Amino acid sequence: MTTATPSSMTAAIAPADSTATEAPNTAAQTKTAPATSVFLSPNNLCGQTLLELVSRGHGILANIRILSEKVPPAFVAAADEANSNGIYGSGSGGGRGATHEGAESSSGGLGFLNLFGSTRSPQSSKDIAVDLDGSISGNLGGEGDTDDVKKYTPFLFDFSYLHNPEEYEANLSASVEANSSDGNLNVVNLEREFEVNHNSTMEEYHALFHSIHQYQADLNIFADDLNKGFFIQYTVESLFLDNEGRALICEAVWLYGAILILMERLLPGPIRERLIIAYYRFYNRNNDISQIDLLTKLCKSTNISPPKSTTPACFTKNPSHKYPMDEDKLFHRFPLPVELVRNVIGTLVSDDIYRQSSAFPSIDHRSTRLSRQASMLYVVLFFDPLVLRDEPGKMREIVDKYFHDNWVIHIYAGLTADLSLEWERFPAAKAALDNVLKLENVKRLHIANAKLIGQCMAELRAYLTMGILTDSFVLDNRHDLLNCLRRCNVAVRWRILHRRTSNSVHHGIICATAEKVAPDPKLEGEFAVNDTHVVSLLLLSSQLELQLKDIFQQLLSKKESIWIGCRAKASQMMSDLSKYFKGDQTLARVSRHDGLMKWFESMATEINYLEYEGGDHFTVTGRKIQLCVQALEEVEQYDLVDRDVQVKSFIHEARSLLLQMARAVGINEDICTDIQFISDLSYASESIKSYVGIIHSRITKDPSNVSLLDGFFLKATSSLDMPVERLKQSNSPDLKKATEYYSSQLVSFVRDVLEVVPVSVFAILVQMSDIIERRLLPLPLKVEGDKLIAFAQLGERYKLAMMAHEISIFCDGIHEMENSFVGEVEVNPRKLLEDGLRKEMVQHISELMNSLLQFDFSADSETTASITKHYGAAMRSMTSLASRLEGFQGALCCIEDYTSINSLKIWHSEMSRIINYNVEQEVNKYLLKKVLDSDSKFQSKIIPIPRFPRTDNEPSCINFMGRVLSMLLKVTDAHFTTFSLERSGWFLSDGFEVCGLKTMLTLRKAIGINGLAGLERLLCYRILHELHRFVKFFRTNVSKQAVLLEQLRDELFPEWRTPPNAVSIYASGSKKTEMLMLPMLTCFRRVGQAQLLRRMVRFELRRCARSDAKALQQSVAAINASILSGNDDLKDDPDSMKKICDLATNVGIGDPMDTVFMATDPLEGLPILLLFFVLFYVPKLTYVQDYASLSKVKGSYPIDGWPVIAGISTLLKQFHSSYAKSFLAYIGQFIRISIQTYAERRQGKKDEVSRLAADLKNSIIFVQQFCDLSNLSSTALHEHVPQYLLELCSDLP
């Protein structure tokens, strides 16, 4: 054994120490970058101009994606209709057989609808929206049903309109009349309705197209200014020599191409054309058409449709996958300077503009490191198609550098492209790529990737074993861990992208399963990679990335404390060894050795001199540590040390501490930056959505897999970095909008992934509700002892307990997750669980209400028997719905403790939202300004309320609320029923009650308080609609009889006297106004029927509030009285007033007969016309004692006393009180004349006298009931008919 003296070892350290200290710091420094480069400094006009331009490009791209999700369904339907007529299949770009001037040629039979997926039938194309690929789907359209959408299509023209606008406008009216289901609609009304409902949306699209053109113009101006030397210190050459300038100018050109590609992909040409024409027809208020030529050139259709897919991975399952769009012609419409494009291509081909070699230093990972640059080059090459066609040498260089091991690339924000399809029409590009696409090479790449995935999975499982990833382990194996991350991300990137290949042969190789490839011995078994393997690799690698980021961040924060602690321990160990070799320690069995004692003492001093923040660079400090470690290794060879196990253990531990110090000082922020770049998942922001189902199945099998999702979500947030990076640098005004959009997309994806938990919980909840509803016996207040076992139902309660336990297991994983930020949005897993449960509950309850609240009433073939039958079926449906909802509410309350969610609050809030949304949509048919889904305060993208097709039996009703109202209107139709105010219900001729207080009680149990309030609101809109129709009828038809009405009024004036020829006046007036009576009867009957239904609804609300919310009812009544008395300031606050009104309705306060629905100009002659209406229809009524009501004499008369009275009362309430007084005066005059006539003729013919008596009695009952219903005092009637006369008439036969 060789030995070395301590003195020689100490001497060996000293020279190295001095040499190291004399070394200049700059020689060992690593790459550093200033916080802000000179090019991007605020004072650099060239840099700021270019940065602002690039940030605008990113803002435009975000705006395209935002607006592509808001395309009004009418435009899609118009393009659909144009294609069905064969317009776009012929290669023309216009509509109605016209062709574009200068439109691009296209191959025959393209078929426009291929841009939007399969054609939908009218019954299924509800709530159309344009997906990423332009397909018709979703629930984002707010215009409602197919019929409502298609009625707008006749006046949504494409660019063919510009060839002959006059002809199109002339033919428009007839086209709309043919397409409109409502004969009252005309082209003016439809266009006005469309304009009102789409104003802001059309402005947004016009601004988008203008911004695209302006971006190209500004980019050309910048290039021209650069060439002319306006930016004094920068020329074209110097700009490309600056790192930031080179990157920005390349991005500016690339972004313009990406904008055109995304515009064509997300907003197809036929829709763009209609958007432009619609804007200039409806919203161009200044008649400014100066830019229409530019916008038509930019937005005209290319007539290119997606090629038919031979694999499921192409354009159907992957809507974010690009297809060839004839980009060279599209880009040529507004080209960029040739010199600029050539310089950008040369830079992208030859340089690494982002310098990310530290993230992927291996040559095997070069294509991944340069992937962003490769996507830029792919886009920019379309500006110079000659390179793609005629320069095979350059294309071979490009393929060898960027695409030698990949051919499916990521373009922007999840949009991908397959070069084998994209470059097929370019000879040079196709020839260069053919070497990569040889089957042998594809199989080789597939096998290599499969092996790499297997290797990565094994490494990940080893690293993620509990207790492995400690601080010391990470410090010791930093490079191995980072290399593992690199391999994992390279493997998963290649696999995710290339599973989207459009080539069927390549797709068969890459996406094959073990069974499919069994005949090929080269690809058996382990080389078959399926989606489950990809998901496992994603989840495990993201978990490792998350843990490494946390560990490195902790190490960075405590790096100095680690240094100080390790140095103190190592120094103390050296001091202990020095004392040990003094030989005077108790229990020390070693002889004194002065050399070793001094050596260890000097070593302790050397270690203490190591400074963390000294003047030396950390590489110099590392060299010192290395020499100390080397000296400790050498001292072990000394014989005295080598024989002492305890000393060797001390030295070994000291060496470990010194190495840990060296590794700790080598950690810097660049490691976290490299991990962020390595773990980038922006290329799969759309692709990973196809793997959500597999993640769901994993969680369903093992709920503990939820714990792996934290890292996965953090990895997914990397897709937000690139689109907003430049926006943040320039502090762009578009930053907030873009960040909110991309963050919302990420949060939506997180919701989709975690949705499996609430879905699973809800499925169990439905089973629990079924047990509670159908199997558990309701517990009475007192149970007899011998029946206790029967009521216990231990078996059923055990099942409920097991289901609750299963729910708790699912919820535990969510509760263990921590809050995290996804972009700018904080994600609370517990809130996501609650939202998921809300979403499932809304879906389930909406489907339940939609299925059970369907009624079989016929339109024209109803009879008394069928009304009874259908009424019974309707009540059974209501009862069933109430029972189902009660059981479901009970199940929700059972799981409150397991989900940590206030279930009762969720129940009431979502029930209210469902009802109010459906009422809102039902009301839309009465409104000019529709409440679209995007404007509705009840609709939500997070917890959407579903919409369902209209039923065949009730095509006029949009949803179940409309069907419930329709059912009530049909069972209370005056053709079959009689209303009794005293008995509060409608009765058939046989005395059967078809609608009464029990009906309202059943309705309340089924649809709740909010449902009854919603019915009242629908009835109000129905009344308002009928009143508007009456006013229109009066002004168009009755006004023609103005002279007659004035003459009759003059003849009967004054009302207090009795005209000598009154009978002939009444007879003549009745005959001349007879043609007006039937429309008036229809209006009054409908209005009165709705008002009486409102009274019953309001009574049920008031009765329920008295028992369940008495304090609230009294409080609202007090506030209401205060407002009416003028002592409350709330009358100046419209929002507060509306809330009070809604609360008053919900607690049943107020009389519906006092409602004023509209403000209108006076209608001259209305009271006299109402008089003759009463004279015309009173003989057709008879008083029924059982109902205390005027009922029709014959069953064929569609008239009933109380509804007509309520209708007249409601109409008069809309005008000044003098109208009602005048009407009473005319009726009083008529009654006095009738009494006089009866007295004169009572000795005449018996039939005539009986008829006069009946008419007189009915008239008196009519006016008395009118006063009662209108809340008029009896004195108002006695002013015109003395009380003694009324008492005398009470004895009439």
Tab-separated table of N, CA, C and O in Angstrom, residues 468-531:
chain	number	residue	atom	x	y	z
A	468	ILE	N	-38.057	7.847	-3.339
A	468	ILE	CA	-36.858	7.893	-4.193
A	468	ILE	C	-36.425	9.339	-4.445
A	468	ILE	O	-35.251	9.681	-4.306
A	469	LEU	N	-37.362	10.193	-4.815
A	469	LEU	CA	-37.017	11.556	-5.227
A	469	LEU	C	-36.801	12.452	-4.007
A	469	LEU	O	-37.637	13.291	-3.662
A	470	THR	N	-35.678	12.271	-3.359
A	470	THR	CA	-35.275	13.159	-2.267
A	470	THR	C	-34.365	14.254	-2.818
A	470	THR	O	-33.899	14.182	-3.971
A	471	ASP	N	-34.086	15.246	-1.994
A	471	ASP	CA	-33.226	16.342	-2.434
A	471	ASP	C	-31.845	15.838	-2.835
A	471	ASP	O	-31.291	16.244	-3.868
A	472	SER	N	-31.275	14.977	-2.016
A	472	SER	CA	-29.934	14.468	-2.311
A	472	SER	C	-29.931	13.618	-3.569
A	472	SER	O	-28.998	13.689	-4.382
A	473	PHE	N	-30.990	12.822	-3.765
A	473	PHE	CA	-31.050	11.993	-4.976
A	473	PHE	C	-31.141	12.861	-6.217
A	473	PHE	O	-30.484	12.588	-7.231
A	474	VAL	N	-31.958	13.908	-6.135
A	474	VAL	CA	-32.111	14.799	-7.291
A	474	VAL	C	-30.796	15.515	-7.578
A	474	VAL	O	-30.395	15.663	-8.741
A	475	LEU	N	-30.105	15.951	-6.548
A	475	LEU	CA	-28.826	16.610	-6.765
A	475	LEU	C	-27.800	15.672	-7.378
A	475	LEU	O	-27.020	16.063	-8.255
A	476	ASP	N	-27.811	14.423	-6.946
A	476	ASP	CA	-26.835	13.459	-7.448
A	476	ASP	C	-27.152	12.977	-8.854
A	476	ASP	O	-26.250	12.585	-9.601
A	477	ASN	N	-28.457	12.961	-9.223
A	477	ASN	CA	-28.861	12.367	-10.504
A	477	ASN	C	-29.618	13.369	-11.379
A	477	ASN	O	-30.513	12.998	-12.124
A	478	ARG	N	-29.198	14.623	-11.261
A	478	ARG	CA	-29.907	15.666	-11.989
A	478	ARG	C	-29.899	15.426	-13.491
A	478	ARG	O	-30.945	15.510	-14.159
A	479	HIS	N	-28.775	15.105	-14.041
A	479	HIS	CA	-28.680	14.937	-15.498
A	479	HIS	C	-29.457	13.727	-15.967
A	479	HIS	O	-30.122	13.774	-17.016
A	480	ASP	N	-29.425	12.637	-15.212
A	480	ASP	CA	-30.196	11.447	-15.597
A	480	ASP	C	-31.691	11.732	-15.568
A	480	ASP	O	-32.442	11.290	-16.462
A	481	LEU	N	-32.134	12.480	-14.572
A	481	LEU	CA	-33.555	12.801	-14.482
A	481	LEU	C	-33.991	13.699	-15.639
A	481	LEU	O	-35.064	13.490	-16.229
A	482	LEU	N	-33.188	14.706	-15.959
A	482	LEU	CA	-33.537	15.582	-17.075
A	482	LEU	C	-33.520	14.825	-18.398
A	482	LEU	O	-34.376	15.048	-19.264
A	483	ASN	N	-32.564	13.927	-18.572
A	483	ASN	CA	-32.539	13.116	-19.795
A	483	ASN	C	-33.763	12.219	-19.892
A	483	ASN	O	-34.294	11.990	-20.987
A	484	CYS	N	-34.197	11.697	-18.754
A	484	CYS	CA	-35.423	10.887	-18.757
A	484	CYS	C	-36.612	11.724	-19.196
A	484	CYS	O	-37.439	11.271	-20.003
A	485	LEU	N	-36.702	12.942	-18.676
A	485	LEU	CA	-37.790	13.825	-19.100
A	485	LEU	C	-37.718	14.110	-20.591
A	485	LEU	O	-38.752	14.140	-21.276
A	486	ARG	N	-36.533	14.333	-21.097
A	486	ARG	CA	-36.391	14.605	-22.531
A	486	ARG	C	-36.880	13.423	-23.351
A	486	ARG	O	-37.638	13.588	-24.313
A	487	ARG	N	-36.450	12.226	-22.987
A	487	ARG	CA	-36.873	11.042	-23.737
A	487	ARG	C	-38.390	10.859	-23.668
A	487	ARG	O	-39.023	10.516	-24.677
A	488	CYS	N	-38.952	11.075	-22.498
A	488	CYS	CA	-40.405	10.907	-22.345
A	488	CYS	C	-41.169	11.867	-23.240
A	488	CYS	O	-42.124	11.480	-23.933
A	489	ASN	N	-40.767	13.120	-23.236
A	489	ASN	CA	-41.494	14.120	-24.024
A	489	ASN	C	-41.273	13.949	-25.513
A	489	ASN	O	-42.193	14.181	-26.306
A	490	VAL	N	-40.083	13.559	-25.901
A	490	VAL	CA	-39.828	13.271	-27.315
A	490	VAL	C	-40.688	12.102	-27.773
A	490	VAL	O	-41.307	12.128	-28.851
A	491	ALA	N	-40.757	11.060	-26.958
A	491	ALA	CA	-41.524	9.868	-27.323
A	491	ALA	C	-43.014	10.179	-27.415
A	491	ALA	O	-43.683	9.796	-28.388
A	492	VAL	N	-43.546	10.878	-26.421
A	492	VAL	CA	-44.983	11.128	-26.425
A	492	VAL	C	-45.354	12.139	-27.505
A	492	VAL	O	-46.429	12.052	-28.109
A	493	ARG	N	-44.479	13.086	-27.791
A	493	ARG	CA	-44.758	14.054	-28.858
A	493	ARG	C	-44.863	13.347	-30.208
A	493	ARG	O	-45.818	13.573	-30.958
A	494	TRP	N	-43.891	12.498	-30.490
A	494	TRP	CA	-43.908	11.799	-31.778
A	494	TRP	C	-45.164	10.934	-31.893
A	494	TRP	O	-45.813	10.912	-32.931
A	495	ARG	N	-45.513	10.250	-30.819
A	495	ARG	CA	-46.637	9.320	-30.874
A	495	ARG	C	-47.967	10.058	-31.018
A	495	ARG	O	-48.819	9.673	-31.830
A	496	ILE	N	-48.164	11.139	-30.250
A	496	ILE	CA	-49.430	11.869	-30.320
A	496	ILE	C	-49.627	12.498	-31.699
A	496	ILE	O	-50.713	12.419	-32.284
A	497	LEU	N	-48.570	13.116	-32.226
A	497	LEU	CA	-48.707	13.781	-33.521
A	497	LEU	C	-48.922	12.782	-34.648
A	497	LEU	O	-49.792	12.971	-35.506
A	498	HIS	N	-48.161	11.702	-34.646
A	498	HIS	CA	-48.211	10.805	-35.789
A	498	HIS	C	-49.365	9.818	-35.743
A	498	HIS	O	-49.627	9.135	-36.739
A	499	ARG	N	-50.063	9.748	-34.628
A	499	ARG	CA	-51.317	9.002	-34.631
A	499	ARG	C	-52.405	9.766	-35.379
A	499	ARG	O	-53.493	9.240	-35.610
A	500	ARG	N	-52.122	10.992	-35.761
A	500	ARG	CA	-53.070	11.800	-36.533
A	500	ARG	C	-52.731	11.826	-38.025
A	500	ARG	O	-53.276	12.657	-38.769
A	501	THR	N	-51.847	10.963	-38.457
A	501	THR	CA	-51.446	10.964	-39.863
A	501	THR	C	-52.634	10.662	-40.769
A	501	THR	O	-53.525	9.885	-40.420
A	502	SER	N	-52.641	11.295	-41.930
A	502	SER	CA	-53.749	11.135	-42.877
A	502	SER	C	-53.557	9.940	-43.806
A	502	SER	O	-54.513	9.507	-44.443
A	503	ASN	N	-52.345	9.434	-43.888
A	503	ASN	CA	-52.058	8.306	-44.774
A	503	ASN	C	-52.546	7.016	-44.125
A	503	ASN	O	-52.163	6.686	-42.995
A	504	SER	N	-53.393	6.271	-44.812
A	504	SER	CA	-53.998	5.076	-44.224
A	504	SER	C	-52.950	4.001	-43.936
A	504	SER	O	-53.056	3.281	-42.933
A	505	VAL	N	-51.930	3.885	-44.795
A	505	VAL	CA	-50.893	2.873	-44.566
A	505	VAL	C	-50.075	3.235	-43.336
A	505	VAL	O	-49.837	2.395	-42.454
A	506	HIS	N	-49.652	4.465	-43.258
A	506	HIS	CA	-48.894	4.922	-42.095
A	506	HIS	C	-49.738	4.830	-40.829
A	506	HIS	O	-49.238	4.445	-39.769
A	507	HIS	N	-50.995	5.175	-40.954
A	507	HIS	CA	-51.885	5.109	-39.788
A	507	HIS	C	-52.036	3.666	-39.317
A	507	HIS	O	-52.092	3.395	-38.114
A	508	GLY	N	-52.096	2.741	-40.246
A	508	GLY	CA	-52.212	1.333	-39.880
A	508	GLY	C	-50.994	0.827	-39.129
A	508	GLY	O	-51.106	-0.034	-38.248
A	509	ILE	N	-49.826	1.347	-39.486
A	509	ILE	CA	-48.593	0.920	-38.794
A	509	ILE	C	-48.508	1.545	-37.405
A	509	ILE	O	-48.262	0.864	-36.411
A	510	ILE	N	-48.756	2.854	-37.336
A	510	ILE	CA	-48.542	3.565	-36.080
A	510	ILE	C	-49.644	3.285	-35.063
A	510	ILE	O	-49.388	3.184	-33.869
A	511	CYS	N	-50.860	3.128	-35.528
A	511	CYS	CA	-52.003	2.956	-34.619
A	511	CYS	C	-52.444	1.511	-34.516
A	511	CYS	O	-53.526	1.234	-33.991
A	512	ALA	N	-51.640	0.581	-34.997
A	512	ALA	CA	-52.040	-0.825	-34.975
A	512	ALA	C	-52.006	-1.375	-33.552
A	512	ALA	O	-51.216	-0.946	-32.716
A	513	THR	N	-52.882	-2.319	-33.305
A	513	THR	CA	-52.856	-3.065	-32.045
A	513	THR	C	-52.116	-4.373	-32.273
A	513	THR	O	-51.771	-4.723	-33.404
A	514	ALA	N	-51.884	-5.106	-31.206
A	514	ALA	CA	-51.108	-6.350	-31.313
A	514	ALA	C	-51.784	-7.350	-32.225
A	514	ALA	O	-51.145	-8.059	-32.976
A	515	GLU	N	-53.129	-7.379	-32.192
A	515	GLU	CA	-53.823	-8.351	-33.034
A	515	GLU	C	-53.700	-8.007	-34.501
A	515	GLU	O	-53.530	-8.877	-35.349
A	516	LYS	N	-53.759	-6.711	-34.804
A	516	LYS	CA	-53.708	-6.317	-36.200
A	516	LYS	C	-52.342	-6.564	-36.823
A	516	LYS	O	-52.234	-6.845	-38.000
A	517	VAL	N	-51.314	-6.432	-36.059
A	517	VAL	CA	-49.969	-6.557	-36.633
A	517	VAL	C	-49.397	-7.951	-36.445
A	517	VAL	O	-48.244	-8.176	-36.744
A	518	ALA	N	-50.177	-8.876	-35.945
A	518	ALA	CA	-49.658	-10.221	-35.699
A	518	ALA	C	-49.057	-10.869	-36.948
A	518	ALA	O	-48.040	-11.559	-36.851
A	519	PRO	N	-49.629	-10.687	-38.109
A	519	PRO	CA	-49.020	-11.314	-39.288
A	519	PRO	C	-47.617	-10.798	-39.602
A	519	PRO	O	-46.847	-11.470	-40.280
A	520	ASP	N	-47.283	-9.613	-39.160
A	520	ASP	CA	-45.955	-9.070	-39.425
A	520	ASP	C	-45.053	-9.375	-38.239
A	520	ASP	O	-45.229	-8.810	-37.169
A	521	PRO	N	-44.101	-10.279	-38.383
A	521	PRO	CA	-43.288	-10.671	-37.230
A	521	PRO	C	-42.448	-9.530	-36.662
A	521	PRO	O	-42.029	-9.587	-35.523
A	522	LYS	N	-42.207	-8.494	-37.465
A	522	LYS	CA	-41.372	-7.401	-36.967
A	522	LYS	C	-42.116	-6.508	-35.979
A	522	LYS	O	-41.509	-5.757	-35.257
A	523	LEU	N	-43.437	-6.592	-35.996
A	523	LEU	CA	-44.209	-5.668	-35.174
A	523	LEU	C	-45.089	-6.411	-34.184
A	523	LEU	O	-46.168	-5.959	-33.848
A	524	GLU	N	-44.690	-7.522	-33.741
A	524	GLU	CA	-45.512	-8.272	-32.802
A	524	GLU	C	-45.328	-7.737	-31.376
A	524	GLU	O	-44.282	-7.204	-31.018
A	525	GLY	N	-46.381	-7.964	-30.571
A	525	GLY	CA	-46.286	-7.774	-29.134
A	525	GLY	C	-45.945	-6.368	-28.705
A	525	GLY	O	-46.737	-5.453	-28.875
A	526	GLU	N	-44.749	-6.207	-28.157
A	526	GLU	CA	-44.408	-4.974	-27.463
A	526	GLU	C	-44.334	-3.760	-28.377
A	526	GLU	O	-44.298	-2.635	-27.894
A	527	PHE	N	-44.333	-3.936	-29.688
A	527	PHE	CA	-44.231	-2.797	-30.581
A	527	PHE	C	-45.596	-2.198	-30.930
A	527	PHE	O	-45.676	-1.251	-31.675
A	528	ALA	N	-46.682	-2.771	-30.428
A	528	ALA	CA	-48.014	-2.212	-30.642
A	528	ALA	C	-48.306	-1.241	-29.500
A	528	ALA	O	-48.432	-1.653	-28.353
A	529	VAL	N	-48.382	0.041	-29.826
A	529	VAL	CA	-48.611	1.077	-28.818
A	529	VAL	C	-50.021	1.612	-29.004
A	529	VAL	O	-50.377	2.085	-30.084
A	530	ASN	N	-50.828	1.536	-27.960
A	530	ASN	CA	-52.184	2.048	-28.051
A	530	ASN	C	-52.332	3.330	-27.234
A	530	ASN	O	-51.384	3.812	-26.613
A	531	ASP	N	-53.555	3.863	-27.236
A	531	ASP	CA	-53.798	5.133	-26.554
A	531	ASP	C	-53.583	5.035	-25.049
A	531	ASP	O	-53.204	6.020	-24.404
